CSV table of C-alpha atoms and ligand atoms in Angstrom, one decimal:
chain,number,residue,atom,x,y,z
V,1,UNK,CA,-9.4,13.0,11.3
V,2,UNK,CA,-6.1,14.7,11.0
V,3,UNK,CA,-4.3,14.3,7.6
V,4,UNK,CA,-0.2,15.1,7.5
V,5,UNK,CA,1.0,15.2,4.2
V,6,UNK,CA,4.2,13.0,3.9
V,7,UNK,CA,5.1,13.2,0.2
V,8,UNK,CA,3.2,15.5,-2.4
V,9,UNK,CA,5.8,15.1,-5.1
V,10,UNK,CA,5.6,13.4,-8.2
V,11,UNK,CA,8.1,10.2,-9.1
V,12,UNK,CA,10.3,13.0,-10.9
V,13,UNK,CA,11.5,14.7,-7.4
V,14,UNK,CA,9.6,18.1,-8.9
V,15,UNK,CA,10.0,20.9,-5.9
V,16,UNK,CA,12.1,18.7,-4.3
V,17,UNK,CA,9.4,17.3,-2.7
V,18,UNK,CA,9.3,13.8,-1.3
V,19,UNK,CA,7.6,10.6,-3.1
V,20,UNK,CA,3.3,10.1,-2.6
V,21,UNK,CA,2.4,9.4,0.9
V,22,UNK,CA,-0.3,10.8,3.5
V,23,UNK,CA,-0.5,10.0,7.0
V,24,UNK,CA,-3.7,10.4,8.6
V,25,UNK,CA,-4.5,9.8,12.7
V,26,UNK,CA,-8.3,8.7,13.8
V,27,UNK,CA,-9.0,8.5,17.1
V,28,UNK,CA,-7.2,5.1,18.2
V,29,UNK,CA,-5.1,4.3,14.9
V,30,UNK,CA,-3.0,6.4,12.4
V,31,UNK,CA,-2.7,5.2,8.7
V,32,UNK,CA,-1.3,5.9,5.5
V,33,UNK,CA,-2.6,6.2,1.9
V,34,UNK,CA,0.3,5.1,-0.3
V,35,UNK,CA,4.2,5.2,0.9
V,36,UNK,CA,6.0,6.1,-2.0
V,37,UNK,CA,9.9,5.3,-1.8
V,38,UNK,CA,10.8,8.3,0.8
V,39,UNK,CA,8.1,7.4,3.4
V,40,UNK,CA,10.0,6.7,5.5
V,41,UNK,CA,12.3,9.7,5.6
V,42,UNK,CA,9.6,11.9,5.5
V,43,UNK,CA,8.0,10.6,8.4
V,44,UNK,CA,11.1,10.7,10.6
V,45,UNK,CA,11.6,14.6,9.4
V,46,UNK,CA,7.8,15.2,10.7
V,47,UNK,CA,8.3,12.9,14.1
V,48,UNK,CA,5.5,10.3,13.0
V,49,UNK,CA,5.9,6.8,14.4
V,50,UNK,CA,5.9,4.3,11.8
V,51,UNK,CA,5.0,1.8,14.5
V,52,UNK,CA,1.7,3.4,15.4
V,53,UNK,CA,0.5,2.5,11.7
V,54,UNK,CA,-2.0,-0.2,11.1
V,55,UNK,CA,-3.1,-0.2,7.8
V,56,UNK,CA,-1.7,1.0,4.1
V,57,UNK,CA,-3.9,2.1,1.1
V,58,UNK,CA,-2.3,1.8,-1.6
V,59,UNK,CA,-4.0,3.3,-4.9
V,60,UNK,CA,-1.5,1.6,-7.4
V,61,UNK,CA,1.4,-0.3,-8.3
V,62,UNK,CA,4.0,2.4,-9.3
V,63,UNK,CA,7.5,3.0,-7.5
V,64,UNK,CA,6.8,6.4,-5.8
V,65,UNK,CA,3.6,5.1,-4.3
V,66,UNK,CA,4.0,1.8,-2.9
V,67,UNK,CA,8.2,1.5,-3.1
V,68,UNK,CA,8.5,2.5,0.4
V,69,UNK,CA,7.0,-0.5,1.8
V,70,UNK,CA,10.9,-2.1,1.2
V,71,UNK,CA,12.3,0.1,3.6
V,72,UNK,CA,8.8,0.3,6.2
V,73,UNK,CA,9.6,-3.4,6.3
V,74,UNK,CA,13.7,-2.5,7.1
V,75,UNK,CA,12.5,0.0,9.1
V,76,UNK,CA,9.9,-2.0,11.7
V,77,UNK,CA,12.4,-5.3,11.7
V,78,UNK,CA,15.7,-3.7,12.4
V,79,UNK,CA,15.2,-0.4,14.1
V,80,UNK,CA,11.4,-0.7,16.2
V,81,UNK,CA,11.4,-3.9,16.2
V,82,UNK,CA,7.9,-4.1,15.7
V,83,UNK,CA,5.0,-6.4,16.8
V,84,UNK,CA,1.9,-5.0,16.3
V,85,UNK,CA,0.0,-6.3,12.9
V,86,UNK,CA,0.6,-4.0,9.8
V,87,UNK,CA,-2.7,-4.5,6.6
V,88,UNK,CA,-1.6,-3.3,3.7
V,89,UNK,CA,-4.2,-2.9,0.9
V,90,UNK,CA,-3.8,-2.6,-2.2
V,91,UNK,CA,-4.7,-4.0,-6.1
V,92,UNK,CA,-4.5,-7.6,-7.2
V,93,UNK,CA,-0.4,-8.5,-6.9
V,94,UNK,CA,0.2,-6.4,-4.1
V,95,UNK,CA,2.1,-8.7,-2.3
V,96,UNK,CA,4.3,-10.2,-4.9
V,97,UNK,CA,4.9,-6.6,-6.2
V,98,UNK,CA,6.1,-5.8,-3.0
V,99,UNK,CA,8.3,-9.0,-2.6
V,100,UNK,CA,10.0,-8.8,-5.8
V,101,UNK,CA,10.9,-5.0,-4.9
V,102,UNK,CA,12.2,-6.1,-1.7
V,103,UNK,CA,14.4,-8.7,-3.5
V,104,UNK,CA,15.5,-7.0,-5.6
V,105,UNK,CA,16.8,-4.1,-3.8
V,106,UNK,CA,17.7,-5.9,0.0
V,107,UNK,CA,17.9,-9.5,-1.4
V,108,UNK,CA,17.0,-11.9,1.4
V,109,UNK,CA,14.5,-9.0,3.4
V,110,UNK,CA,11.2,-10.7,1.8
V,111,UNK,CA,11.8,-13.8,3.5
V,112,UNK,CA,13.2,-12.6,7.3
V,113,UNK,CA,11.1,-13.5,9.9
V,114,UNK,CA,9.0,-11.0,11.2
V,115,UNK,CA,7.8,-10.2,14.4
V,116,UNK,CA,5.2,-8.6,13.3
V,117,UNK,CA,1.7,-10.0,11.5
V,118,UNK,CA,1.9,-8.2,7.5
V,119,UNK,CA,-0.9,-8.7,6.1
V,120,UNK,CA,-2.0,-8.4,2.3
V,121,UNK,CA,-5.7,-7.5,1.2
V,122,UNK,CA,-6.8,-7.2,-2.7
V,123,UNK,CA,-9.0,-4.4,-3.5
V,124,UNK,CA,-12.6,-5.7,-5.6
V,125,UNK,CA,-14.2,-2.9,-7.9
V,126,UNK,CA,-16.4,-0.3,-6.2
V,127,UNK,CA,-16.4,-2.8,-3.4
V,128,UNK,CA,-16.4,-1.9,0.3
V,129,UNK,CA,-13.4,-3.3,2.5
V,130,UNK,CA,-13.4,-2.4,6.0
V,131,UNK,CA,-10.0,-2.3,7.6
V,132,UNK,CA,-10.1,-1.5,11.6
V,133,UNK,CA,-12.4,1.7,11.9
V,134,UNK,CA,-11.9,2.3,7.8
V,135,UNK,CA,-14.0,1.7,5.4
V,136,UNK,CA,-12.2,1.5,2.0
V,137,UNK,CA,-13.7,1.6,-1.5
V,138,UNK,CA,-11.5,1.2,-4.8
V,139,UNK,CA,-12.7,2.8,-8.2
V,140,UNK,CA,-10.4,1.9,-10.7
V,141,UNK,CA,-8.6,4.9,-13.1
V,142,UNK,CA,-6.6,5.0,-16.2
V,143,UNK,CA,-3.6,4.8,-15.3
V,144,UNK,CA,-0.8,1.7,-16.5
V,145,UNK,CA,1.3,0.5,-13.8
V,146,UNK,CA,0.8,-3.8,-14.4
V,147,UNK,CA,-2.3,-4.4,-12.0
V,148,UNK,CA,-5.2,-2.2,-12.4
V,149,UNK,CA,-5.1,1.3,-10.0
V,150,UNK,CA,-7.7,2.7,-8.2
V,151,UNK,CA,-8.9,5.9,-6.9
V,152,UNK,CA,-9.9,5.2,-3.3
V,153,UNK,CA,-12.9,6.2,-0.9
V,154,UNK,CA,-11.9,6.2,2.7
V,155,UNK,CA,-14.8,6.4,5.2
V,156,UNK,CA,-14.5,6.2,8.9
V,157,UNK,CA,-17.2,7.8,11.4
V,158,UNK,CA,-18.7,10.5,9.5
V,159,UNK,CA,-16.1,11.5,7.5
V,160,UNK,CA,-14.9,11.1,3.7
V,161,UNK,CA,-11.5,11.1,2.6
V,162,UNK,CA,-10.7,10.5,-1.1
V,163,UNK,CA,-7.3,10.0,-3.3
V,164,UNK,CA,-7.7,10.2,-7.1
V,165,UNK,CA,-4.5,8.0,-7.1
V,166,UNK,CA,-2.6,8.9,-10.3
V,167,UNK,CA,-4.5,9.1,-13.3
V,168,UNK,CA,-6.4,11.2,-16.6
V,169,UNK,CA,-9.7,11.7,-15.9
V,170,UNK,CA,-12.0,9.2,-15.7
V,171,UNK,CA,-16.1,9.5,-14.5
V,172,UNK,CA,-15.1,7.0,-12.2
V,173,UNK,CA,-13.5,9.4,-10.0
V,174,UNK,CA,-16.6,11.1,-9.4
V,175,UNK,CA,-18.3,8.0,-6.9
V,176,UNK,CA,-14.8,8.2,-5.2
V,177,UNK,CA,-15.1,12.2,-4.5
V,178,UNK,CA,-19.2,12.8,-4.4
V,179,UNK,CA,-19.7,14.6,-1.0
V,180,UNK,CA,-15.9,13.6,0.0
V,181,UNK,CA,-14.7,16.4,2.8
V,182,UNK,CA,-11.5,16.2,1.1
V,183,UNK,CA,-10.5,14.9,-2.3
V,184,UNK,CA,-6.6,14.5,-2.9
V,185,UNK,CA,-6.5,15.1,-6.9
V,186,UNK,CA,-3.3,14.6,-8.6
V,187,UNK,CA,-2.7,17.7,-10.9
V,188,UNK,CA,0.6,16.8,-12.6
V,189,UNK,CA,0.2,19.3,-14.9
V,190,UNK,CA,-1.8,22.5,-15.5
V,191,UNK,CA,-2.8,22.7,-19.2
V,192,UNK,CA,-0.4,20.5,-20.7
V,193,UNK,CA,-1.6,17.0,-21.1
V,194,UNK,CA,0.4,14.2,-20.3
V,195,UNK,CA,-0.5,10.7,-20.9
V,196,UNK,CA,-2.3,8.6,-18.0
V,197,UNK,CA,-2.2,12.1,-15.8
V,198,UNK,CA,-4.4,15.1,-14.8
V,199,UNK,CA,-4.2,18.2,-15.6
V,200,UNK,CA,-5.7,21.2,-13.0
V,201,UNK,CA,-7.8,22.3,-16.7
V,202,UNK,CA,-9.3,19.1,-16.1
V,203,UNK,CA,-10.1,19.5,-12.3
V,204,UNK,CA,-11.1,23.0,-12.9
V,205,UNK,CA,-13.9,22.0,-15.3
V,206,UNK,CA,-15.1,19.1,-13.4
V,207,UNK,CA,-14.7,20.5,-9.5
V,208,UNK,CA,-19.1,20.9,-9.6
V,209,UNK,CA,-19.3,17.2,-10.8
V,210,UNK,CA,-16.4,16.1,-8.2
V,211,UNK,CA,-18.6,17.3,-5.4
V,212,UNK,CA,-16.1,17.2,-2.7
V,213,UNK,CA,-15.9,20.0,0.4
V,214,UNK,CA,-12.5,21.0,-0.3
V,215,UNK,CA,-10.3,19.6,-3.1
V,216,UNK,CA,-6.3,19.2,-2.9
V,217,UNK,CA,-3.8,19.4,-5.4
V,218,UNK,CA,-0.5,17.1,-5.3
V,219,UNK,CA,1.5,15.1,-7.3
V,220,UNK,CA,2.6,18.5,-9.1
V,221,UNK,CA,5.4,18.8,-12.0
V,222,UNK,CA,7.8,21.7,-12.4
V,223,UNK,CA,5.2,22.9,-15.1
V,224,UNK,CA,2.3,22.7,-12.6
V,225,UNK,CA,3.9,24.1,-9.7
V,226,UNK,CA,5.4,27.4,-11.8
V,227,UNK,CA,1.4,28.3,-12.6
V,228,UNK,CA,0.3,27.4,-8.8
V,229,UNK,CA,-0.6,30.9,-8.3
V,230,UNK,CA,-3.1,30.9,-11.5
V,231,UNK,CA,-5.5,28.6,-9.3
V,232,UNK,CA,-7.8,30.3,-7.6
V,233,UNK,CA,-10.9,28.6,-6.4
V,234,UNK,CA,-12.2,28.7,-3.0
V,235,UNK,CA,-12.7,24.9,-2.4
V,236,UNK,CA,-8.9,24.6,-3.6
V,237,UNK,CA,-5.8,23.7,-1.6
V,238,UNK,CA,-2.1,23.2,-3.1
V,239,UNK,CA,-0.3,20.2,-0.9
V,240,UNK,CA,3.0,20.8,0.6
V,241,UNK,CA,5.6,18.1,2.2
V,242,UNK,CA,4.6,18.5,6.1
V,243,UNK,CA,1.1,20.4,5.6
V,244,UNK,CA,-1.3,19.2,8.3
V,245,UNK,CA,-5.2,19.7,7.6
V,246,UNK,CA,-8.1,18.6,9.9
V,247,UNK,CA,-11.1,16.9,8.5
I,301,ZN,ZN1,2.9,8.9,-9.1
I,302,ZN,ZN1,1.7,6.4,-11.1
């Protein structure tokens, strides 16, 4: 499993770093866990075909994580002209989230016809859903954005990948990182706490519980990244736009 990181930033442009989004290649498929607004852009900076995508996570319903799906959509119609299927996954309204975007901001694009299959699949709590050689689990968070998010458990041969989404803590993040080999935590701030998000305090005190190999940081505010050097913890990694890791 290789992991690209597409987009570490937050929805505030912090760092200048691009909008949520992480590419990761499996033997045989590549896919993404959320595609925040910039997905798009970031993956042309790093040379990753959009094309060879087959499935999207999506943790939750907020503009910088699923926003990009407006201009995937452009992207795969007018430039690739793509054919190959595209699942997207994601919490109850996905698809009608993602049509109203798309209407609102390219009015017409939701209803061109496609050459491609898109598919829509609805995530059930702490229920299994496999997706080509994925194996996706969904443990909802605390986290507002008008259809319930998730932290997600992605499985496929014998490793464990994990996304926190966005979100305080919650004990239901710890099924979604127990024995992960990576957990992607969002750490939007480091001691300051800020409604509906983490805090690396928080992490910190928890990483035992977590259980996860390695842990990584994103999703980090000006506050957050100005203390980046104060965390120091072996199992720790801070995300960068463009990082690759191998899993
Ligand atoms: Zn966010
Ligand atoms: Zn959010």
């Amino acid at each position: 499993m290789k992991l690209t990181i597409v987009g570490s930033g937050d929805a505030f442009g912090s760092g200048g770093r691009l909008q949520t989004c992480y590419h990761v290649a499996i033997p045989g498929e590549d896919f993404l866990i959320d595609c925040g607004a910039t997905a798009i852009i970031g993956m042309q900076q790093l040379g990753l075909d959009p094309d060879r995508v087959s499935t999207i996570f999506i943790s939750h319903l907020h503009g910088d994580h699923f926003a990009g799906l407006v201009w995937y959509l452009l992207h795969a119609h007018y430039v690739t002209r793509r054919t190959a299927p595209l699942t997207i996954t994601g919490p109850k309204g996905t698809a009608l989230r993602f049509a109203t975007a798309a209407e609102a901001l390219f009015p017409g694009s939701s209803k061109i016809e496609r050459r491609f299959e898109m598919r829509f699949l609805e995530y059930t709590e702490a229920t299994p859903l496999q997706v080509g050689a994925v194996q996706v689990t969904p443990f909802e968070v605390s986290h507002p954005s008008g259809a319930p998010p998730y932290a997600l458990r992605l499985e496929s041969a014998d490793k464990i990948l994990s996304f926190s989404g966005d979100t305080e803590w919650v004990d239901s993040l710890l099924p979604a990182a127990k024995g992960a080999d990576l957990f992607i935590a969002e750490c939007f701030s480091f001691d300051v706490q800020v409604g509906y998000h983490m805090t690396w305090r928080k992490i910190e005190t928890n990483l035992d519980r977590l259980g996860a190999k390695r842990v990584l940081l994103t999703h980090m505010s000006t506050e957050m990244l100005a203390h980046r050097d104060h965390v120091r913890d072996a199992r720790v990694l801070l995300a960068k736009d463009g990082m690759t890791l191998d899993i």
